[in-house]
Each structure stands twice: as structure tokens, then as C-alpha cells.
Amino acid sequence: MPERQGREHVWWTRKAPGMPRAWHAARTLGDSAPSLLPAMPEDMAAVRLSPNGRLIAFAVDGPQSGPRQWKLFDRRAGRLLDWTAADARRGTGAVWRPDSGALLYIQGGDRDSVVERAVDSPAAVPIATGIDAPDATRLQLLSYDAGAGAFLVAGKDDVRRPYVWRLVNLAAPRLEPVVAIPGAHFTPFHADARRTLLLTDHEAPNGKIIAVSHGPAAKGWRTVAAGTDQGKFEEAAWTGDGVAVRVQRPLYREALWYPAGGGKSVAYRLPHHGTISGIAAGDAGSVLLDYSATAAPRGIWRASHRSRPARPTLTPSLQFDTGAYRTRTDEIVTAQGARIPLLITEPRSLRGPAPVFLYVNSYEGLSPAFAATLAFWLQRTGGVSFPSGSMTAASAVWPGRECRAPAASRRPSTISTPSIGMWFPAG
């Protein structure tokens, strides 16, 4: 499920038979460079990136169908930490301390409590205990105001009506009502100091996107977009100036974008008739789609709204092979200190010479002159640089050795300008 993490990071998970995936996209040079994370559990949910970008918190089911547990993954070390926070109630969410030193989440009991578990601590510390919440409700943490010492939470009131509350006075916690949410079921997908965006079943089985205002100047809600009998809303993501929605049609899925201020939607122009498995917010004005089709590379595709085209087109942001291949990241550091992210597809088994594909992702901020310089650098180091546009070469020659692309990558792939790729042997 996609998660928007601040202005520069996006997290979401993707499940495939035997291959659970967790993706991260970091805003770099004005674009998004997704990368595949290793060793992530299959049933992970509620992914939360720490403010410093180093740690990932996520929830998994406990042993023998026990309470959910929070775990931590260290991105720099590329491994799970020996850290487990038990008794996390399903679907309650979590938030980080601004200094990334601790995770705050809701712990179940006779009454809900907000607890804090430091990254370097073996135990959780209560922050707000005995919350007097309505019976049978499940509070969801939306955000944390460290300066005011208050949380924004969502749940259902005594008549099972969804509500947004502010949790204040943590020593003797109480819930202050902010605004009622229409509908019986809802999924928050974006929250900030002024508003919360939710996907709700309000007034229709096909869902609505509503914006709930809870700032000091205005409180209430309004409809941003609504599904119809011909299109059910399945998933949504905030793009900074609007909402991107994954829509289930009778025979196919499509993605639509609605401006935040209201107005007519625009459809993303997919290059082939394929499947959209996930949708997530990129940097402001863009959206990332987990998209696949018979005649198109499977992977993460990016669409920008900056130029406000009538029908935004998609460009491949990351292609990946399944089965025997995996994707990892590396970088080039220029003489000026600029760091250029690289995405590498390589065999899972590195026994003996094997083909490895490397390319530099497309960046809006990367000039053609810089791209040409980088291409020259790749050639000098023994790589083969392909020109921008259609990359059709199925093999290339490394000094003294021939390398061939994996069969799954031999079809032509359109990479948006400017882009550079090369093949080289592993080991």
C-alpha cells in the first residue's frame, strides 16, 4: 500500500509469488529514483520512513496470529535490526520522533495507549495511557505535533461515525473533536497540519476522495472526487497539487488525476493496455505507478504534472527482471561532489561471469551536456553507452569478454531522455 513520507520520500510494498518487494523513491535532481530493498517480510504493512531517511519501520503479524509487531530495517546496513515492538494494534499506524530516535505507536489493552520505543532501547515507554476513546473504536495515528505535544488521530465515535480528534494533555489524555468524517469506512492516505485526505465509502459503494480540514481557520470536509458505477476507487495518492486515483473499471484498471481545487479529471496515457498494481505520490507534481503490460517493461513508471498536459504521459522510471535477477543501487561521485544514483539489475547468484545491466535514471535536472559527459565516463571505464531514446541493444562487448542481456530484457525498451545504460559482467 503506498505511503507518502514527507516531501522527498515515497514508500510502498508490492507482493509477487515468492517475491515480496518494498520500494523506496527518493527525490533526486528533481526526479524520483526508485530502488528495491532486500530482505523485507512478505506481510509488511504501514511502512514509515524515519525523518533522517536511515530507518524503515513496518508492521508484521506476530507469531501464531498474535498481535502485530513493529520492526526496523536499516537502509545503510541493508539488514533488519534486532528490534521488535510488540502489541501493535492492526491498522493503527505509527509516527517517528522528529529526531528519528524513537517510534511512537498505539498499544492495545483495556484502554489504548500511545507508547514510545527508542531505536536503542529494549523496552517501550508510555507517552499517553488510558485514552478514553469510544467503545470498540480503533484509533489511527495520523500525525504528531512535537511542539504542542499533541497527536492527530482518527477513529469512530459512540455511534460508530468516523471522526478526527486531537489527542492533547498527554499526562491525562483526552480527545478533542475536530471534524466528523462521512461514511462508514475510510483509509487516510495523506495528513498535514491543515487537512487529512481519505478514501471513503461515503454515499456510494464505489468510494470517494474527501478532504477533511482541521486547521485553526476552518474545519469541515469536502468531496475531491467520486467513483461511479463504471469505476471503483481502489487506491489514492497525494501529488502536492491534486490526487491520483487507481480506478477499477469493468474490464481494466486506469489511473486518473484530480486537481486539488476541484475540476475535471485527466487520465494517464498508458503505453499499452496493462495492469496498474499500485499508485504512490512522487515529488510535488508527479505520481509513480507500479505498471505492467504484455508489450511494455514491468516496473515503476513516473508521470509529471508540472507542464499540465491535457493527458499526462508516463515514462519508465525503473524496470526490473524477476526470477533469477535482482535490483540494487550504487552511485557515481563526480569531481564536483555531485552524486549520481545508479540502478543495477544483476543475477541473484554471482557464481562466475554473468551479465549485469546498469543504467542512470532519467532526471529532469540532468542537462544533455552532463549526460554526454557521463556517457563518455562510462565508455572510458569499459562500459557501453546507449543513446537516449529506444535502447535496443541485446548484447555489448566488455574488454575481452562478451556479455548478453537476460532474455526478459532483450525487447526494445523506451527510456526517457536523457538516459544512459551499459552492460558489464559481474564478478
Coordinates of C-alpha atoms in Angstrom, one line a residue:
M1 CA 0.0 0.0 0.0
P2 CA 1.5 3.4 -0.9
E3 CA 2.7 5.7 1.8
R4 CA 3.7 9.3 1.4
Q5 CA 6.6 10.1 3.6
G6 CA 7.3 13.9 3.7
R7 CA 8.3 15.9 0.6
E8 CA 11.1 13.7 -0.7
H9 CA 10.3 10.1 0.0
V10 CA 7.8 7.5 -1.1
W11 CA 7.3 4.0 0.3
W12 CA 5.1 1.2 -0.9
T13 CA 5.1 -2.6 -0.9
R14 CA 4.4 -4.9 -3.7
K15 CA 3.7 -8.6 -3.4
A16 CA 4.5 -11.2 -6.1
P17 CA 4.6 -15.0 -5.8
G18 CA 7.6 -15.7 -3.6
M19 CA 9.0 -12.2 -4.1
P20 CA 7.7 -9.6 -1.7
R21 CA 9.0 -6.2 -2.6
A22 CA 9.5 -2.9 -0.8
W23 CA 10.3 0.1 -2.9
H24 CA 11.8 3.4 -2.0
A25 CA 11.8 6.5 -4.2
A26 CA 14.0 9.4 -3.1
R27 CA 13.7 12.8 -4.8
T28 CA 17.0 13.5 -6.5
L29 CA 17.8 16.2 -9.1
G30 CA 14.1 16.9 -9.5
D31 CA 13.0 13.3 -10.2
S32 CA 12.4 10.0 -8.4
A33 CA 14.9 7.1 -8.5
P34 CA 13.2 4.0 -7.1
S35 CA 15.3 1.2 -5.6
L36 CA 14.4 -2.3 -4.4
L37 CA 15.0 -3.1 -0.7
P38 CA 16.3 -6.5 0.2
A39 CA 15.2 -8.9 3.0
M40 CA 11.8 -7.4 3.6
P41 CA 9.0 -9.6 5.0
E42 CA 6.1 -10.6 2.8
D43 CA 3.3 -9.3 5.1
M44 CA 4.8 -5.9 5.9
A45 CA 2.4 -3.0 6.2
A46 CA 2.2 0.6 7.4
V47 CA 5.7 1.4 6.3
R48 CA 7.2 4.5 7.9
L49 CA 10.4 6.2 6.9
S50 CA 12.4 7.9 9.7
P51 CA 12.9 11.7 9.2
N52 CA 16.7 11.2 8.7
G53 CA 16.0 8.7 5.9
R54 CA 18.0 5.9 7.5
L55 CA 15.4 3.6 9.1
I56 CA 12.2 2.0 8.0
A57 CA 9.6 1.0 10.5
F58 CA 6.9 -1.5 9.4
A59 CA 4.3 -3.8 11.0
V60 CA 4.1 -7.6 10.6
D61 CA 1.8 -10.2 12.1
G62 CA 3.0 -11.7 15.3
P63 CA 3.7 -15.4 15.9
Q64 CA 0.7 -17.7 16.0
S65 CA -1.5 -14.9 14.7
G66 CA -0.6 -12.8 17.7
P67 CA -0.6 -9.1 18.0
R68 CA 1.1 -7.1 15.3
Q69 CA 4.8 -6.2 15.8
W70 CA 6.8 -3.2 14.6
K71 CA 10.2 -3.9 13.2
L72 CA 13.1 -1.8 11.9
F73 CA 15.2 -2.0 8.7
D74 CA 18.5 -0.2 8.4
R75 CA 18.9 1.1 4.9
R76 CA 22.6 1.8 5.1
A77 CA 23.4 -1.6 6.6
G78 CA 20.9 -3.3 4.3
R79 CA 19.6 -5.5 7.1
L80 CA 16.8 -5.9 9.7
L81 CA 17.7 -4.7 13.2
D82 CA 17.4 -6.8 16.3
W83 CA 14.4 -4.7 17.4
T84 CA 10.8 -5.7 17.8
A85 CA 8.0 -3.7 19.4
A86 CA 5.1 -6.0 20.3
D87 CA 1.4 -5.4 20.8
A88 CA 0.9 -3.0 18.0
R89 CA -2.8 -3.0 17.1
R90 CA -3.6 -3.7 13.5
G91 CA -4.2 -0.7 11.3
T92 CA -3.2 1.9 13.9
G93 CA -0.2 3.4 12.2
A94 CA 2.9 4.9 13.8
V95 CA 4.9 8.2 13.7
W96 CA 8.5 9.0 14.3
R97 CA 10.0 11.5 16.6
P98 CA 11.4 14.4 14.6
D99 CA 15.0 13.4 15.6
S100 CA 14.4 9.8 14.3
G101 CA 15.4 8.5 17.7
A102 CA 12.1 6.7 18.6
L103 CA 8.9 5.3 17.1
L104 CA 5.5 6.2 18.6
Y105 CA 2.6 3.8 18.1
I106 CA -0.7 2.7 19.7
Q107 CA -0.6 -0.2 22.1
G108 CA -3.8 -2.2 22.9
G109 CA -5.3 -3.0 26.3
D110 CA -8.4 -2.2 28.3
R111 CA -7.8 1.3 27.0
D112 CA -5.5 2.4 24.2
S113 CA -2.1 3.9 25.0
V114 CA 0.4 5.8 22.9
V115 CA 3.9 4.4 23.7
E116 CA 7.4 5.3 22.5
R117 CA 10.1 2.8 21.7
A118 CA 13.6 4.2 21.2
V119 CA 15.8 2.8 18.5
D120 CA 18.5 1.9 21.0
S121 CA 16.1 0.8 23.8
P122 CA 14.9 -2.7 24.7
A123 CA 11.5 -1.5 26.0
A124 CA 8.7 0.8 25.2
V125 CA 7.9 3.9 27.4
P126 CA 4.2 5.0 27.9
I127 CA 3.5 8.5 26.5
A128 CA -0.2 8.7 26.9
T129 CA -2.0 6.0 28.9
G130 CA -5.7 5.2 29.4
I131 CA -7.1 7.1 26.5
D132 CA -10.8 7.5 27.0
A133 CA -11.8 6.5 23.4
P134 CA -15.3 5.5 22.3
D135 CA -16.0 1.8 22.8
A136 CA -14.9 -0.6 20.1
T137 CA -13.1 2.1 18.2
R138 CA -9.6 1.7 16.7
L139 CA -7.6 4.9 16.9
Q140 CA -5.3 5.6 14.0
L141 CA -2.3 7.9 14.4
L142 CA -2.2 10.5 11.6
S143 CA 0.5 12.9 12.7
Y144 CA 2.4 14.2 15.7
D145 CA 3.0 17.9 16.7
A146 CA 6.1 17.7 18.8
G147 CA 6.0 21.4 19.7
A148 CA 2.4 21.2 21.1
G149 CA 2.8 17.7 22.4
A150 CA -0.3 16.6 20.7
F151 CA -1.4 13.9 18.2
L152 CA -3.9 13.9 15.4
V153 CA -5.9 10.6 15.4
A154 CA -8.9 9.2 13.6
G155 CA -11.5 6.6 14.7
K156 CA -15.2 6.2 15.3
D157 CA -17.4 7.8 17.9
D158 CA -20.1 6.3 20.1
V159 CA -22.5 5.9 17.2
R160 CA -19.7 4.5 15.0
R161 CA -19.4 7.6 13.0
P162 CA -15.8 8.2 11.8
Y163 CA -14.1 11.2 13.4
V164 CA -10.8 13.1 13.5
W165 CA -9.7 14.1 17.0
R166 CA -6.7 15.9 18.5
L167 CA -5.2 13.9 21.4
V168 CA -4.0 16.5 23.9
N169 CA -2.8 16.8 27.6
L170 CA -0.8 13.5 27.3
A171 CA -0.4 13.3 31.1
A172 CA -4.2 12.9 31.4
P173 CA -5.0 12.3 27.8
R174 CA -8.3 13.5 26.3
L175 CA -9.7 13.6 22.8
E176 CA -10.8 16.9 21.4
P177 CA -13.2 16.5 18.4
V178 CA -12.0 18.2 15.2
V179 CA -14.4 17.1 12.5
A180 CA -16.7 14.2 11.6
I181 CA -15.9 12.1 8.6
P182 CA -18.7 10.9 6.3
G183 CA -19.1 7.2 5.6
A184 CA -18.6 4.0 7.5
H185 CA -15.1 3.0 6.3
F186 CA -12.2 5.2 5.5
T187 CA -8.4 5.0 4.6
P188 CA -6.3 8.0 5.4
F189 CA -3.5 8.5 2.8
H190 CA -2.2 12.0 3.5
A191 CA -2.2 14.2 6.6
D192 CA -0.6 17.6 7.4
A193 CA -1.2 20.4 9.8
R194 CA -4.3 21.7 7.8
R195 CA -6.0 18.7 6.3
T196 CA -6.4 15.0 6.0
L197 CA -7.2 13.2 2.8
L198 CA -9.2 10.0 2.9
L199 CA -10.5 7.3 0.6
T200 CA -14.0 6.7 1.9
D201 CA -17.2 4.7 1.0
H202 CA -19.3 7.8 1.6
E203 CA -22.7 7.6 -0.2
A204 CA -21.6 5.1 -2.8
P205 CA -20.1 1.6 -2.9
N206 CA -17.5 2.9 -5.4
G207 CA -15.9 5.3 -3.0
K208 CA -15.0 9.0 -2.7
I209 CA -11.9 11.0 -2.0
I210 CA -12.7 13.6 0.6
A211 CA -10.5 16.4 2.2
V212 CA -11.0 16.9 5.9
S213 CA -9.9 20.4 7.1
H214 CA -8.7 20.7 10.7
G215 CA -6.7 23.8 10.7
P216 CA -7.3 26.7 13.1
A217 CA -9.1 28.8 10.4
A218 CA -11.5 26.1 9.0
K219 CA -13.0 22.8 9.9
G220 CA -15.1 20.5 7.8
W221 CA -14.9 18.3 4.8
R222 CA -15.5 18.4 1.0
T223 CA -15.5 15.9 -1.8
V224 CA -12.5 16.0 -4.1
A225 CA -13.5 13.1 -6.4
A226 CA -16.1 10.3 -6.6
G227 CA -16.3 6.9 -8.1
T228 CA -19.1 5.8 -10.4
D229 CA -20.9 2.6 -11.4
Q230 CA -18.3 2.4 -14.2
G231 CA -15.3 3.0 -12.0
K232 CA -14.5 2.0 -8.4
F233 CA -11.8 3.9 -6.5
E234 CA -9.2 1.4 -5.1
E235 CA -6.2 3.5 -4.1
A236 CA -5.2 7.1 -3.9
A237 CA -2.1 9.2 -3.5
W238 CA -1.5 12.9 -2.9
T239 CA 0.7 14.6 -5.5
G240 CA 1.1 18.0 -3.9
D241 CA -1.4 19.8 -6.2
G242 CA -4.0 17.1 -6.6
V243 CA -5.0 13.5 -6.1
A244 CA -4.0 10.5 -8.3
V245 CA -6.5 7.6 -8.1
R246 CA -6.3 4.0 -9.2
V247 CA -9.7 3.1 -10.7
Q248 CA -11.2 -0.4 -11.3
R249 CA -13.2 -0.4 -14.5
P250 CA -15.4 -3.4 -15.5
L251 CA -12.6 -4.8 -17.7
Y252 CA -9.4 -3.0 -16.8
R253 CA -7.8 -0.6 -14.3
E254 CA -6.8 3.0 -15.1
A255 CA -5.3 6.0 -13.2
L256 CA -6.9 9.4 -13.0
W257 CA -5.7 12.7 -11.6
Y258 CA -8.0 15.2 -10.0
P259 CA -6.8 18.8 -9.2
A260 CA -6.9 19.7 -5.5
G261 CA -9.2 22.7 -6.1
G262 CA -11.8 20.6 -7.9
G263 CA -12.4 20.2 -11.6
K264 CA -12.3 17.7 -14.4
S265 CA -10.0 14.7 -14.1
V266 CA -7.4 13.7 -16.6
A267 CA -6.3 10.1 -17.4
Y268 CA -2.8 8.9 -17.6
R269 CA -1.9 7.7 -21.0
L270 CA -0.6 4.2 -20.6
P271 CA 1.6 3.0 -23.4
H272 CA -0.1 -0.4 -23.6
H273 CA -3.2 -2.0 -22.2
G274 CA -1.8 -3.3 -18.9
T275 CA -2.3 -3.6 -15.2
I276 CA -1.8 -0.9 -12.5
S277 CA -0.9 -2.8 -9.3
G278 CA -0.1 0.2 -7.2
I279 CA 0.0 4.0 -7.1
A280 CA 2.1 6.4 -4.9
A281 CA 3.0 10.0 -4.7
G282 CA 6.3 11.2 -6.1
D283 CA 7.8 14.6 -5.6
A284 CA 5.4 17.5 -5.9
G285 CA 3.6 17.4 -9.2
S286 CA 4.3 13.7 -10.1
V287 CA 3.0 10.3 -9.4
L288 CA 4.5 6.8 -9.5
L289 CA 2.7 3.8 -10.9
D290 CA 3.5 0.1 -10.5
Y291 CA 2.5 -0.9 -14.0
S292 CA 3.0 -3.9 -16.3
A293 CA 1.8 -4.9 -19.7
T294 CA 2.5 -7.7 -22.2
A295 CA 4.4 -5.4 -24.6
A296 CA 5.8 -3.0 -22.0
P297 CA 8.6 -3.2 -19.4
R298 CA 7.3 -4.1 -16.0
G299 CA 8.3 -1.7 -13.3
I300 CA 7.7 1.7 -11.7
W301 CA 6.5 4.4 -14.1
R302 CA 6.5 8.2 -13.4
A303 CA 4.1 10.9 -14.7
S304 CA 4.7 14.6 -14.2
H305 CA 2.0 17.3 -13.9
R306 CA 4.4 20.2 -14.0
S307 CA 3.6 21.1 -17.6
R308 CA -0.1 20.4 -17.1
P309 CA -0.5 18.4 -20.3
A310 CA -4.1 17.5 -21.3
R311 CA -3.2 13.8 -20.9
P312 CA 0.0 13.3 -18.9
T313 CA 2.2 10.6 -20.4
L314 CA 4.2 8.0 -18.5
T315 CA 7.9 7.4 -18.7
P316 CA 9.6 4.3 -17.2
S317 CA 11.4 5.2 -14.0
L318 CA 12.6 1.7 -13.2
Q319 CA 12.5 -1.6 -15.0
F320 CA 13.2 -4.8 -13.2
D321 CA 13.6 -8.5 -14.0
T322 CA 12.0 -11.2 -12.0
G323 CA 13.2 -14.7 -11.2
A324 CA 17.0 -15.0 -11.2
Y325 CA 17.6 -11.2 -11.2
R326 CA 17.5 -8.6 -8.6
T327 CA 17.9 -4.8 -8.5
R328 CA 20.2 -2.8 -6.3
T329 CA 21.6 0.7 -6.2
D330 CA 25.0 2.4 -6.5
E331 CA 26.2 5.8 -7.3
I332 CA 28.9 7.8 -9.2
V333 CA 30.5 10.8 -7.4
T334 CA 31.7 13.5 -9.7
A335 CA 34.8 15.7 -9.2
Q336 CA 32.4 18.5 -8.1
G337 CA 30.9 16.2 -5.5
A338 CA 27.6 15.5 -7.2
R339 CA 26.2 12.1 -6.5
I340 CA 24.6 10.3 -9.5
P341 CA 22.4 7.4 -8.4
L342 CA 22.7 4.2 -10.5
L343 CA 20.2 1.3 -10.7
I344 CA 21.7 -2.1 -11.3
T345 CA 20.0 -5.3 -12.3
E346 CA 22.1 -8.4 -11.7
P347 CA 21.8 -12.2 -11.2
R348 CA 20.9 -13.4 -7.7
S349 CA 23.7 -15.9 -8.0
L350 CA 27.1 -14.3 -8.8
R351 CA 29.0 -17.6 -9.4
G352 CA 31.2 -16.9 -12.3
P353 CA 30.9 -14.3 -15.1
A354 CA 27.3 -13.2 -15.6
P355 CA 25.7 -10.2 -17.4
V356 CA 24.7 -7.2 -15.3
F357 CA 22.7 -4.2 -16.6
L358 CA 23.3 -0.7 -15.2
Y359 CA 21.6 2.5 -16.2
V360 CA 21.4 6.0 -14.9
N361 CA 17.8 7.0 -14.3
S362 CA 16.3 9.9 -16.2
Y363 CA 16.4 13.3 -14.4
E364 CA 14.6 16.5 -15.3
G365 CA 17.6 18.4 -13.9
L366 CA 20.2 16.5 -15.8
S367 CA 21.3 18.5 -18.9
P368 CA 22.2 16.9 -22.2
A369 CA 25.8 18.1 -21.8
F370 CA 26.1 16.4 -18.5
A371 CA 24.6 13.3 -19.9
A372 CA 27.1 13.3 -22.7
T373 CA 29.9 13.7 -20.1
L374 CA 28.6 10.8 -18.1
A375 CA 28.3 8.6 -21.3
F376 CA 32.0 9.4 -22.0
W377 CA 32.9 8.3 -18.5
L378 CA 31.1 5.0 -18.9
Q379 CA 32.9 4.4 -22.2
R380 CA 36.3 5.1 -20.6
T381 CA 35.7 2.6 -17.9
G382 CA 34.8 -0.1 -20.3
G383 CA 31.0 0.2 -20.4
V384 CA 28.9 0.8 -23.5
S385 CA 26.8 3.9 -23.6
F386 CA 23.5 3.7 -25.4
P387 CA 22.0 6.9 -26.8
S388 CA 18.8 8.4 -25.4
G389 CA 15.6 7.1 -26.7
S390 CA 15.0 3.5 -27.7
M391 CA 17.6 1.2 -26.2
T392 CA 17.5 -2.0 -28.3
A393 CA 21.0 -3.5 -27.9
A394 CA 20.8 -7.1 -26.7
S395 CA 24.5 -7.5 -26.1
A396 CA 27.6 -5.5 -25.8
V397 CA 31.3 -6.3 -25.6
W398 CA 33.3 -5.8 -22.4
P399 CA 37.1 -5.9 -22.9
G400 CA 38.0 -9.5 -23.6
R401 CA 34.6 -10.9 -22.8
E402 CA 31.1 -11.0 -24.4
C403 CA 28.1 -10.2 -22.3
R404 CA 24.5 -10.9 -23.1
A405 CA 21.3 -9.4 -21.7
P406 CA 18.8 -11.5 -19.8
A407 CA 16.1 -12.9 -22.1
A408 CA 13.5 -10.8 -20.4
S409 CA 15.3 -7.6 -21.3
R410 CA 16.0 -8.2 -25.0
R411 CA 12.9 -6.5 -26.2
P412 CA 13.3 -2.8 -27.0
S413 CA 12.7 -0.5 -24.0
T414 CA 11.9 3.2 -24.3
I415 CA 13.8 5.2 -21.8
S416 CA 13.0 8.9 -21.5
T417 CA 15.7 11.4 -22.4
P418 CA 18.4 11.7 -21.2
S419 CA 19.3 8.2 -20.2
I420 CA 22.5 6.1 -20.3
G421 CA 22.9 2.4 -19.9
M422 CA 25.6 -0.3 -20.2
W423 CA 26.2 -4.0 -19.7
F424 CA 29.1 -5.4 -17.8
P425 CA 30.0 -8.7 -16.3
A426 CA 29.7 -9.4 -12.6
G427 CA 32.5 -10.9 -10.6

